[in-house]
Coordinates of C-alpha atoms and ligand atoms in Angstrom, one line a residue:
X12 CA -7.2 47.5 -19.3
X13 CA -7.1 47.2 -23.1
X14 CA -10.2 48.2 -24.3
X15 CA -9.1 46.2 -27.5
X16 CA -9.1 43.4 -25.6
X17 CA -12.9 43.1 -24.8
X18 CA -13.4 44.4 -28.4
X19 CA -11.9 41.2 -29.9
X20 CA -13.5 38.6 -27.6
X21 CA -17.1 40.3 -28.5
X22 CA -16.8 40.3 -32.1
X23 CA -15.1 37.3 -32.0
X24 CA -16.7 34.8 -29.7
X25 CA -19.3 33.1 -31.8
X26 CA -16.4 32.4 -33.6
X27 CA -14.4 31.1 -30.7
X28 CA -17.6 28.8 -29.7
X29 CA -18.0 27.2 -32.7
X30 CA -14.4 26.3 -32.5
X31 CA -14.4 24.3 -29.5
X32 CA -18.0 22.8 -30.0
X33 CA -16.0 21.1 -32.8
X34 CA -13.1 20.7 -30.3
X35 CA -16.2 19.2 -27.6
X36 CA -17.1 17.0 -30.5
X37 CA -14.1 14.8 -31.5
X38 CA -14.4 12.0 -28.4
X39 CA -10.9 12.0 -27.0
X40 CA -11.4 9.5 -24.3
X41 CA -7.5 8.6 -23.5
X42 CA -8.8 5.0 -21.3
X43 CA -10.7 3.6 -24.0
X44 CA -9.3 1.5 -26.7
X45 CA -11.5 2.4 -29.4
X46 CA -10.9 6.2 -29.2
X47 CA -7.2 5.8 -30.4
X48 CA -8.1 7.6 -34.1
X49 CA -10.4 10.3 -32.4
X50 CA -7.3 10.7 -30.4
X51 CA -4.9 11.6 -33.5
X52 CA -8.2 14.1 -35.1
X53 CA -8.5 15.9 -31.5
X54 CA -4.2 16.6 -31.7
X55 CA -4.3 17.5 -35.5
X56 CA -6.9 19.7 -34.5
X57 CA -5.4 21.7 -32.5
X58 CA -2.5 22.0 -34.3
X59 CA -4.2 23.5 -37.1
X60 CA -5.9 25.8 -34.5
X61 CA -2.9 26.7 -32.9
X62 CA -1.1 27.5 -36.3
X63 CA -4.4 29.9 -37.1
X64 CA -4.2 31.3 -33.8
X65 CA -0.1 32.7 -35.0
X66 CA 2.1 29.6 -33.6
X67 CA 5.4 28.9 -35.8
X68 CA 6.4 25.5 -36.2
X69 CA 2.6 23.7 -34.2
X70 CA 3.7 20.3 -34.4
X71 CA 2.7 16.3 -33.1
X72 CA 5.7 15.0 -31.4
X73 CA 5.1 10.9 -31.0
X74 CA 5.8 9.7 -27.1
X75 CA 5.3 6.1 -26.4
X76 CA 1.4 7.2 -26.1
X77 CA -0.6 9.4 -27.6
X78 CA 0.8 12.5 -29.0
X79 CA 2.0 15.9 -27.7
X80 CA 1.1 19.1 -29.5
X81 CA 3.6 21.5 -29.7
X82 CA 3.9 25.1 -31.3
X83 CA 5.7 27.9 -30.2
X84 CA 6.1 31.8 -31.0
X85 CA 9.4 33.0 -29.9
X86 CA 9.5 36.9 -30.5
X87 CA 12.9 37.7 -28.9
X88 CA 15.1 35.2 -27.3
X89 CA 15.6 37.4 -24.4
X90 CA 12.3 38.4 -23.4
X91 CA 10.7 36.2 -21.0
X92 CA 8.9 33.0 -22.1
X93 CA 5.4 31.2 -21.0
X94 CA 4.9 27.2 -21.6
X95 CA 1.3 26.9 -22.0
X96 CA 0.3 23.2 -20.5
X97 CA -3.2 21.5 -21.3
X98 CA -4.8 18.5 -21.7
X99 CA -7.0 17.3 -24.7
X100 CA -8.3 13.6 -23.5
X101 CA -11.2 13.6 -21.3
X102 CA -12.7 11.2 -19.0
X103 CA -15.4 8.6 -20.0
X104 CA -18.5 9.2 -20.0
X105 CA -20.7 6.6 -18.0
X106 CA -23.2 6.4 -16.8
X107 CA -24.4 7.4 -20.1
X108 CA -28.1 7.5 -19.3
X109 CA -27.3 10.3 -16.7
X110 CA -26.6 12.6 -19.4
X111 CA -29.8 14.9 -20.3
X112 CA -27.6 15.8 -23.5
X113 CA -25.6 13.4 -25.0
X114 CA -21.8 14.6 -24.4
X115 CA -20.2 14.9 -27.5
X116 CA -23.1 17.1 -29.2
X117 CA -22.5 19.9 -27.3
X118 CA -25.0 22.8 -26.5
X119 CA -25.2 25.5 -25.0
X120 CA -28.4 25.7 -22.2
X121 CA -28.7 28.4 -19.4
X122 CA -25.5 30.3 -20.3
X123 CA -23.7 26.9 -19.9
X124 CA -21.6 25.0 -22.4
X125 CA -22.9 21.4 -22.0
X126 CA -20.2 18.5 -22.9
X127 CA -17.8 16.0 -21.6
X128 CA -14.6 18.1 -21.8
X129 CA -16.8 21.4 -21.9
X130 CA -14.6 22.3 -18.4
X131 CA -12.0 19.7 -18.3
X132 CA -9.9 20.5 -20.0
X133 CA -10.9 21.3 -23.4
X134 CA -12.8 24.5 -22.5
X135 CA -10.1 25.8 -20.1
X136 CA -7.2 25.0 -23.0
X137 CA -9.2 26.8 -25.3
X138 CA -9.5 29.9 -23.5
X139 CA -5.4 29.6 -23.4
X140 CA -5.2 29.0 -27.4
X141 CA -7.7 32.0 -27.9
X142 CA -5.7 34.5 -25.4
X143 CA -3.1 33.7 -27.4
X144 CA -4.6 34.2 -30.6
X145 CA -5.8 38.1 -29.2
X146 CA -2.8 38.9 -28.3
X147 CA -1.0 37.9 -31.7
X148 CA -4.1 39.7 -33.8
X149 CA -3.7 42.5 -31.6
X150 CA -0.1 43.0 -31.5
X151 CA 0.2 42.7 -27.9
X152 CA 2.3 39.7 -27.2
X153 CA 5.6 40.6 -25.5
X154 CA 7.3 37.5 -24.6
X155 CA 7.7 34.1 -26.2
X156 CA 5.3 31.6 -26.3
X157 CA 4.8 27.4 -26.1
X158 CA 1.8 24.9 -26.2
X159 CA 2.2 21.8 -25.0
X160 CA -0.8 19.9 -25.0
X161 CA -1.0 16.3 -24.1
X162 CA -3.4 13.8 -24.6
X163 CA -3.0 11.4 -21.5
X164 CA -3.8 13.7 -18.3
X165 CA -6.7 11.8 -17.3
X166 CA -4.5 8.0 -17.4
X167 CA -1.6 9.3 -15.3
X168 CA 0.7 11.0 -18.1
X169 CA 2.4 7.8 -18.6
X170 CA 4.3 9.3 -21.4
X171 CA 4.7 12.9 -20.0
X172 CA 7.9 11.9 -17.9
X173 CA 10.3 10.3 -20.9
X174 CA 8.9 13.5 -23.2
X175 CA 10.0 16.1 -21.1
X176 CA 13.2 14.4 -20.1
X177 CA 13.6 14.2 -24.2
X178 CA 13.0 17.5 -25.6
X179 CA 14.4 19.6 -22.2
X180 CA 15.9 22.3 -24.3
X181 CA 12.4 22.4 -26.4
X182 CA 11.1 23.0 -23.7
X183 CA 12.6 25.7 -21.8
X184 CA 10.6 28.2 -20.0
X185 CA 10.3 30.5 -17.2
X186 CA 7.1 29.4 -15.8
X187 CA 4.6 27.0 -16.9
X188 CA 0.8 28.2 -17.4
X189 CA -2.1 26.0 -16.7
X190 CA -6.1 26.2 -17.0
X191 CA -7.3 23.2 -15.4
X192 CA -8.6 24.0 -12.1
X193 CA -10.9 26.4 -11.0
X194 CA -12.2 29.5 -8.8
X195 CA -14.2 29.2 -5.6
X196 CA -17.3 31.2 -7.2
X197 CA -18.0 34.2 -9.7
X198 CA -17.7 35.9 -6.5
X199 CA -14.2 34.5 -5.3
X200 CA -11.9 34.1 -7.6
X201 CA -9.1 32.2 -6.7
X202 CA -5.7 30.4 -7.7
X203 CA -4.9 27.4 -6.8
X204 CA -1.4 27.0 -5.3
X205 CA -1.9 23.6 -4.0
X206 CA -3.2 20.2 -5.3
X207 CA -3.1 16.2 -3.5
X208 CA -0.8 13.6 -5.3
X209 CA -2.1 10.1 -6.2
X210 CA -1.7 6.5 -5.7
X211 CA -3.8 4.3 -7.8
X212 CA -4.3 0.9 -7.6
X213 CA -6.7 -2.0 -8.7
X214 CA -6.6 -5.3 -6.6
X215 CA -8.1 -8.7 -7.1
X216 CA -9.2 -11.2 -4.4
X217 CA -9.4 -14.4 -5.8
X218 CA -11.1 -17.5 -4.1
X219 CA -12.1 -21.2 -6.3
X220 CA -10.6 -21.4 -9.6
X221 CA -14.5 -21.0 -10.7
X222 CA -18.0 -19.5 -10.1
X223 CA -19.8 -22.0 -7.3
X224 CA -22.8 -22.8 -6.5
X225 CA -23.8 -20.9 -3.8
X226 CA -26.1 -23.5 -2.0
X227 CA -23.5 -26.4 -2.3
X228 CA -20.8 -24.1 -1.4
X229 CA -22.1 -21.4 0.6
X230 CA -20.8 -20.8 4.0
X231 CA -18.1 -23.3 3.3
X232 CA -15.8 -21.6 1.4
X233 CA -14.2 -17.8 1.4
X234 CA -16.3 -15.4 -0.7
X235 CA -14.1 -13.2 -2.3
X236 CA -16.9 -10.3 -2.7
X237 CA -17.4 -10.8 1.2
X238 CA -13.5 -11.1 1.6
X239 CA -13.0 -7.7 -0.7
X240 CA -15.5 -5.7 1.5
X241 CA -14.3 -6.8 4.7
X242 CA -10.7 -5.8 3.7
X243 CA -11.8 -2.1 2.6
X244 CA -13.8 -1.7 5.5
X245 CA -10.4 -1.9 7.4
X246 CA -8.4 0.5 5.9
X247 CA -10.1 3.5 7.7
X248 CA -11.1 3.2 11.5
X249 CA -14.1 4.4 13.2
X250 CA -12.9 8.3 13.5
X251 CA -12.1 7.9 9.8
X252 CA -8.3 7.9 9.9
X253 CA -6.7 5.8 7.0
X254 CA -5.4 2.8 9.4
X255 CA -2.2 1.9 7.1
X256 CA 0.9 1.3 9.2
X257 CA 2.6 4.9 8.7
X258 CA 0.6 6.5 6.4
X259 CA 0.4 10.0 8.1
X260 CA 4.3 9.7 9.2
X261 CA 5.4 12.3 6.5
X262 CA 2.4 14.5 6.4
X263 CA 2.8 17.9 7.6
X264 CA 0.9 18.8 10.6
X265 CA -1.9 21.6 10.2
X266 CA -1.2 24.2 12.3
X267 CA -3.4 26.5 14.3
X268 CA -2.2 29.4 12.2
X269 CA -3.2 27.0 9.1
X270 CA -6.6 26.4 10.4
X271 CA -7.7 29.7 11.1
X272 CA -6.5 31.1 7.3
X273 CA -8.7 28.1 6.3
X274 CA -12.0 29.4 8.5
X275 CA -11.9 32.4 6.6
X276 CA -12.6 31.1 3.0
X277 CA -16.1 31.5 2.1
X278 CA -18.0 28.2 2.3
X279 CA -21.5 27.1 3.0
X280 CA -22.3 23.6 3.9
X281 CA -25.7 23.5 3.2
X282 CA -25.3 24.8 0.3
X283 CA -22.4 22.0 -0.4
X284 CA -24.8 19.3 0.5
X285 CA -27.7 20.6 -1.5
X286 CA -25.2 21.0 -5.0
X287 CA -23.9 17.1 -4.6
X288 CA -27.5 16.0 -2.8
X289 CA -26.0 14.5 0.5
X290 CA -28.1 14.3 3.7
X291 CA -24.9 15.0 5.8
X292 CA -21.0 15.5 5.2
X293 CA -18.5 12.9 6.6
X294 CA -15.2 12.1 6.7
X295 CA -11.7 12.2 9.1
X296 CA -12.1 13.7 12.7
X297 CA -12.1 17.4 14.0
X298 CA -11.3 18.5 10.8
X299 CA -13.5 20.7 8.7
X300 CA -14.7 20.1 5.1
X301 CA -12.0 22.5 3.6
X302 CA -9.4 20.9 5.1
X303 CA -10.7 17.4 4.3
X304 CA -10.2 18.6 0.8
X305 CA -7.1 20.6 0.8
X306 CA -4.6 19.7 3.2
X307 CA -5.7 16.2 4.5
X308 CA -5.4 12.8 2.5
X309 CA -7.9 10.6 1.9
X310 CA -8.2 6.7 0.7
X311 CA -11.7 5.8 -1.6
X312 CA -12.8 3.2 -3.5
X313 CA -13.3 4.2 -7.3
X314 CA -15.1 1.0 -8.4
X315 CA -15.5 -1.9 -7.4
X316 CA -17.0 -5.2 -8.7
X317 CA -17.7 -9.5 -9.3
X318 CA -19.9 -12.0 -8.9
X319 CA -23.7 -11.5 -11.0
X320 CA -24.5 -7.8 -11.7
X321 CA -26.5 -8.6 -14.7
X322 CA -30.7 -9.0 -14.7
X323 CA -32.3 -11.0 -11.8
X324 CA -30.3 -13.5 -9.5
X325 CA -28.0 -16.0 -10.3
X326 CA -27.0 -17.9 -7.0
X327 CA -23.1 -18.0 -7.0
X328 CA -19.8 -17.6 -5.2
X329 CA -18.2 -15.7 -7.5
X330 CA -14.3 -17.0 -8.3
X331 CA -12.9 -13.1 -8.3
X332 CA -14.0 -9.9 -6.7
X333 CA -11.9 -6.3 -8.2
X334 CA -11.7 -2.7 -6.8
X335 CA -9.8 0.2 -8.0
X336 CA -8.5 2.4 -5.5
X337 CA -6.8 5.4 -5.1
X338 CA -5.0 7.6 -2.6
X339 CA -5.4 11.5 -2.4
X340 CA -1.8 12.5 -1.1
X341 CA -0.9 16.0 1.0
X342 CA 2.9 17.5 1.4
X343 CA 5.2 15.6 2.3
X344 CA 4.1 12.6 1.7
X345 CA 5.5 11.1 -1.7
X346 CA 3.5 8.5 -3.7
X347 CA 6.4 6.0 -3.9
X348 CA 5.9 5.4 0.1
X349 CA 2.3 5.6 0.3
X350 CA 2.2 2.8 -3.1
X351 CA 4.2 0.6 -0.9
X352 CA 2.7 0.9 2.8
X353 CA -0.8 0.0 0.3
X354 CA 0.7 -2.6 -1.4
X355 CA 1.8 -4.4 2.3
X356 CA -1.0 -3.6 4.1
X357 CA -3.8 -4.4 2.0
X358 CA -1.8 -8.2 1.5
X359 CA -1.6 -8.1 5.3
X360 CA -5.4 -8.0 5.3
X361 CA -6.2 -11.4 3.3
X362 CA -7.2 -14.7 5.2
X363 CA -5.5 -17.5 4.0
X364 CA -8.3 -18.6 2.3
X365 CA -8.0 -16.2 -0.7
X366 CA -5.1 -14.9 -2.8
X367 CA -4.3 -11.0 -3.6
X368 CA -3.2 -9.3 -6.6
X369 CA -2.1 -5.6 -5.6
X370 CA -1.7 -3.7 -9.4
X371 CA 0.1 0.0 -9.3
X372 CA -1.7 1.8 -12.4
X373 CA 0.0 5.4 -11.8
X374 CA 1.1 8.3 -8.9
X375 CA 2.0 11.6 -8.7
X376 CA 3.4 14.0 -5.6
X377 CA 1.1 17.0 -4.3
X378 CA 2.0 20.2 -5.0
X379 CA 2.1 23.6 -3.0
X380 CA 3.9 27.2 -4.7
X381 CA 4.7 30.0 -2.8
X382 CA 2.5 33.0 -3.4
X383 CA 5.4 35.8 -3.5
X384 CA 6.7 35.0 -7.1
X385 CA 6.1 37.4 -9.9
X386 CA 3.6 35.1 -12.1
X387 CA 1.5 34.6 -8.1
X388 CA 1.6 38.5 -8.4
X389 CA 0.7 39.2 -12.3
X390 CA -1.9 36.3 -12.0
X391 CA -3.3 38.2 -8.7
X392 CA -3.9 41.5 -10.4
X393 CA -5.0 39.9 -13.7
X394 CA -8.1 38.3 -11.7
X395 CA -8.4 41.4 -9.8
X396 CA -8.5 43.6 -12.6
X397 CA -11.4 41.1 -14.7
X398 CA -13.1 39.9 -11.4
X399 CA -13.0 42.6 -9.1
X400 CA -11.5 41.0 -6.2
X401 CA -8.4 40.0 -5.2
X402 CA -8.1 35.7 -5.6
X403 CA -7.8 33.4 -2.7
X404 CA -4.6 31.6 -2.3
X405 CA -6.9 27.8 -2.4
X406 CA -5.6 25.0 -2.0
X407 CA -7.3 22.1 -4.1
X408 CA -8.2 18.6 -3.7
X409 CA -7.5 17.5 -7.1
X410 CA -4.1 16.1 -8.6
X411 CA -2.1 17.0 -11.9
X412 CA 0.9 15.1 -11.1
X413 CA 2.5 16.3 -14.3
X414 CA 2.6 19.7 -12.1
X415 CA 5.5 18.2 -10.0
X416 CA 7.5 16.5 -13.1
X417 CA 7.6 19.7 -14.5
X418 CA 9.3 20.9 -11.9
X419 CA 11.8 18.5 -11.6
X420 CA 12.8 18.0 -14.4
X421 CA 12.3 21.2 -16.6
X422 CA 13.2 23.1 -13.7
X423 CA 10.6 25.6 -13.7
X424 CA 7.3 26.6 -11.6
X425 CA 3.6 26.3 -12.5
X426 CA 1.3 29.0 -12.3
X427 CA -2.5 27.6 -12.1
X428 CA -5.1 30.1 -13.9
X429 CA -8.3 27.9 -13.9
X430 CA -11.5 29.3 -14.2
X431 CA -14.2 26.0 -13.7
X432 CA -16.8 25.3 -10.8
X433 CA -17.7 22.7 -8.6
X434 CA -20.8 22.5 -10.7
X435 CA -19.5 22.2 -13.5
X436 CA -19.1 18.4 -12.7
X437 CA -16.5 17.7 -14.0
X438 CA -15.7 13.6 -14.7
X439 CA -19.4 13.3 -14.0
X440 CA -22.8 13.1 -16.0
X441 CA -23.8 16.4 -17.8
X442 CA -20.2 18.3 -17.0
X443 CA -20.7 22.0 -18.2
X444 CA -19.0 25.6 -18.3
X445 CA -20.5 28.7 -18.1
X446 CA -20.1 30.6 -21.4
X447 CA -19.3 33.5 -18.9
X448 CA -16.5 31.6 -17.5
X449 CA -14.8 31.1 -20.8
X450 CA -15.2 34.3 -21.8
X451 CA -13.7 36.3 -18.3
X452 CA -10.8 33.3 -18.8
X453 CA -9.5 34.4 -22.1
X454 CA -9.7 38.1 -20.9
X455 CA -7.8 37.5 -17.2
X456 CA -5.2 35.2 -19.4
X457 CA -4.3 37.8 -21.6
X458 CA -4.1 40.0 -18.3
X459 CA -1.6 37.8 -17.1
X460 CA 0.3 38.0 -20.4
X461 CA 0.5 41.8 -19.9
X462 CA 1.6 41.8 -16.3
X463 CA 3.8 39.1 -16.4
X464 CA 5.7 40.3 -19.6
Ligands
BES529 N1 -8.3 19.1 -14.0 C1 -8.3 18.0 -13.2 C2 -7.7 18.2 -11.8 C3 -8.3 19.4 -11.0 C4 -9.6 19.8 -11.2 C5 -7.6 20.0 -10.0 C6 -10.2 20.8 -10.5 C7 -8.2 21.0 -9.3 C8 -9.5 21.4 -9.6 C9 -7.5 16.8 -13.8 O1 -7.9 16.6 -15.2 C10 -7.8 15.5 -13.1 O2 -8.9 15.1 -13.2 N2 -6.8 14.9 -12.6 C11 -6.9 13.6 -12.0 C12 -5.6 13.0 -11.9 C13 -5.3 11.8 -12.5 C14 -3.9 11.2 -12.4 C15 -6.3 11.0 -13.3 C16 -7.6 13.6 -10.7 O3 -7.4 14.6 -9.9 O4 -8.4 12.7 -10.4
MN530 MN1 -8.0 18.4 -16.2
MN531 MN1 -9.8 15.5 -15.2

């Protein structure tokens, strides 16, 4: 290993901190309406970033949403190039009052970066602008280089598809880095070379064209609260199988082969109740937690509300109940199917006495790589070589359906370098990274580099 390396990222990374606490502070929530200027500061931003870090030509390109940043370094045309993929908007933040630290002043407390975005993915796209930067500084970059960053990951891409159909030849790569999942522990590293796809939905039960009184009314007419709960209750039976007419058709069956390779990975269960404070774990039948997560779908309710949830009671039969919810999808399935076989079941399941709206917000198809290509085998020894042990092959419950799109229509394959923690909690109150984590990121991405080129 380059000793320059670990030269650069200790006198450098006060630097590199401050930088992304003023990345952590620019509130780039991509569902919220009022965030669209904070949006445009958070991609101008990193432009200038990446153009300090040694990118040619850093760049917004417009899409029909919010926009992509783009810079490139292309050394020689015939060496081999890396498209680095991240994502600057980050989830919302409630409930706000969970938060010990409000989370867009970021601080640092116990070795961890504390901040919405401090993991996901700000933090983990850092670490990829700032191996970049080393290996410029340092003259050590031997192949060709692109960012592209978007800024609508945590909506569903929307905009991704069109983009990357529009600028194919910009685009052009041989592989397609990523730093937005994570490793199993300090411990156990790991890549992940499979994520679940999504379905997401919101539905609406409507009863009476208004709120009622619920003492004139009550037990004479549908309650669409009682309606709504009744109908979710149905879509999973008593061993916790998703009951929607041909749901598990496509998926591939886990094998006993399959199974064992999964008993081996290192995982505790009471120490995975006591880190998300559950008295027991649940879910689908004879099938362990791992697999729950990794190779098994799963159907949950994301929210779900009507009727008086303000102060005190208000006695009333509310006119409309809402839910949102969404669909974690394993190979084969594809998330065209499973949106329709949700869309006619969950109709099926209405009494007459109420009407259902069924709205598709966005889906994306799992992913699973094979672990014999070269960037599986540079990325291997890079986490070896900074870690000390040889990464799991993990498959992950999360989804970045852009993953897939990629694939289809750039043509090329995504290696997954993430570095985060369950408990850095991410999407939730008080999300964090380990200033550790950062910094062993930068140094196994610039690994990579050196392997793969
Ligand atoms: N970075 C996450 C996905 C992730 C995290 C995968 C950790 C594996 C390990 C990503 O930003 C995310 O949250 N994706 C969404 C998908 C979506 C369409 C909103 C998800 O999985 O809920
Ligand atoms: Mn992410
Ligand atoms: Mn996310």
């Amino acid at each position: 290993m380059n000793p320059l390396i670990n030269a650069y990222i200790q006198s450098n990374k006060d630097r590199f901190l401050d930088e992304l606490f003023s990345l952590l502070r620019i509130p780039s929530i991509s569902s919220s309406s009022e965030h669209q200027e904070d949006m445009l500061k958070t991609a101008t931003f990193l432009k200038d970033k990446l153009t300090e870090a040694g990118a040619e030509k850093a760049r917004l390109i417009s899409t029909e949403g919010f926009p992509v940043v783009y810079a490139e370094r292309i050394i020689n045309p015939n060496y081999p190039t890396i498209l680095v993929y991240g994502h600057y908007d980050v989830q919302s933040i409630e409930p706000i009052e969970l938060w010990t630290n409000p989370p867009f002043e970021p601080i640092i407390k116990d070795g961890k970066i504390y901040a919405r975005g401090a993991d996901d993915d700000k933090g983990q796209m850092y670490m990829q602008i700032k191996a970049f930067e080393l290996l410029n500084k340092n003259n050590l970059l031997k192949c060709n280089v692109k960012f592209m960053l978007e800024g609508e990951e945590e909506i569903g891409s929307p905009s991704l598809d069109n983009f990357c159909k529009e600028n194919k030849e910009l685009l052009k790569t041989d592989i397609i880095l990523v730093s937005d999942t994570g490793i199993l522990s300090m411990e156990n590293p790991a890549i992940t070379v499979g994520l679940r796809g999504i379905s997401y939905f919101e539905v609406e039960v409507t009863g009476p064209n208004r709120d009622l009184h619920s003492g004139h009314y009550g037990g004479a007419v549908a309650n669409p609260i009682n309606i709504l709960c009744d109908m979710i209750t149905k879509l999973h039976d008593a061993d916790n199988k998703i009951t929607i007419p041909g749901f598990y058709d496509d998926v591939i069956i886990v094998t006993d082969e399959d199974k064992n390779e999964y008993a081996k990975f290192p995982f505790n269960i009471e120490e995975y109740k006591n880190e998300i404070g559950i008295p027991a774990i649940y879910g689908e039948k004879n099938f362990t937690t791992l697999e729950r997560t990794g190779i098994r779908p799963a159907l949950d309710v994301n929210g779900i509300w009507g009727g008086h949830i303000g102060e005190g009671s208000k006695t009333v039969i509310p006119s409309k109940a809402f839910a949102k919810i969404s669909m974690r999808i394993v190979p084969n399935q594809k998330a065209e199917n499973v949106a329709l076989l949700f869309e006619n079941y969950f109709k099926s399941l209405a009494p007459e006495a109420v009407n259902v709206k069924v709205s598709y917000f966005h889906g994306g198809n799992p992913f699973l790589s094979p672990t014999n290509t070269k960037a599986y085998i540079a990325a291997s020894k890079a986490y070896e070589d900074v870690f000390g042990k040889k990464p799991l092959a993990y498959r992950g419950g999360g989804s970045i359906p852009i993953i897939n799109l990629f694939e289809e229509t750039l043509g090329a394959k995504s290696i997954l370098m993430g570095f985060g923690l369950e408990s850095d909690a991410i999407h939730s109150p008080n999300e964090n990274f380990p200033v550790i984590n950062f910094l062993k990121g930068i140094e196994t991405i610039t690994a990579f580099y050196n392997y793969y080129s």
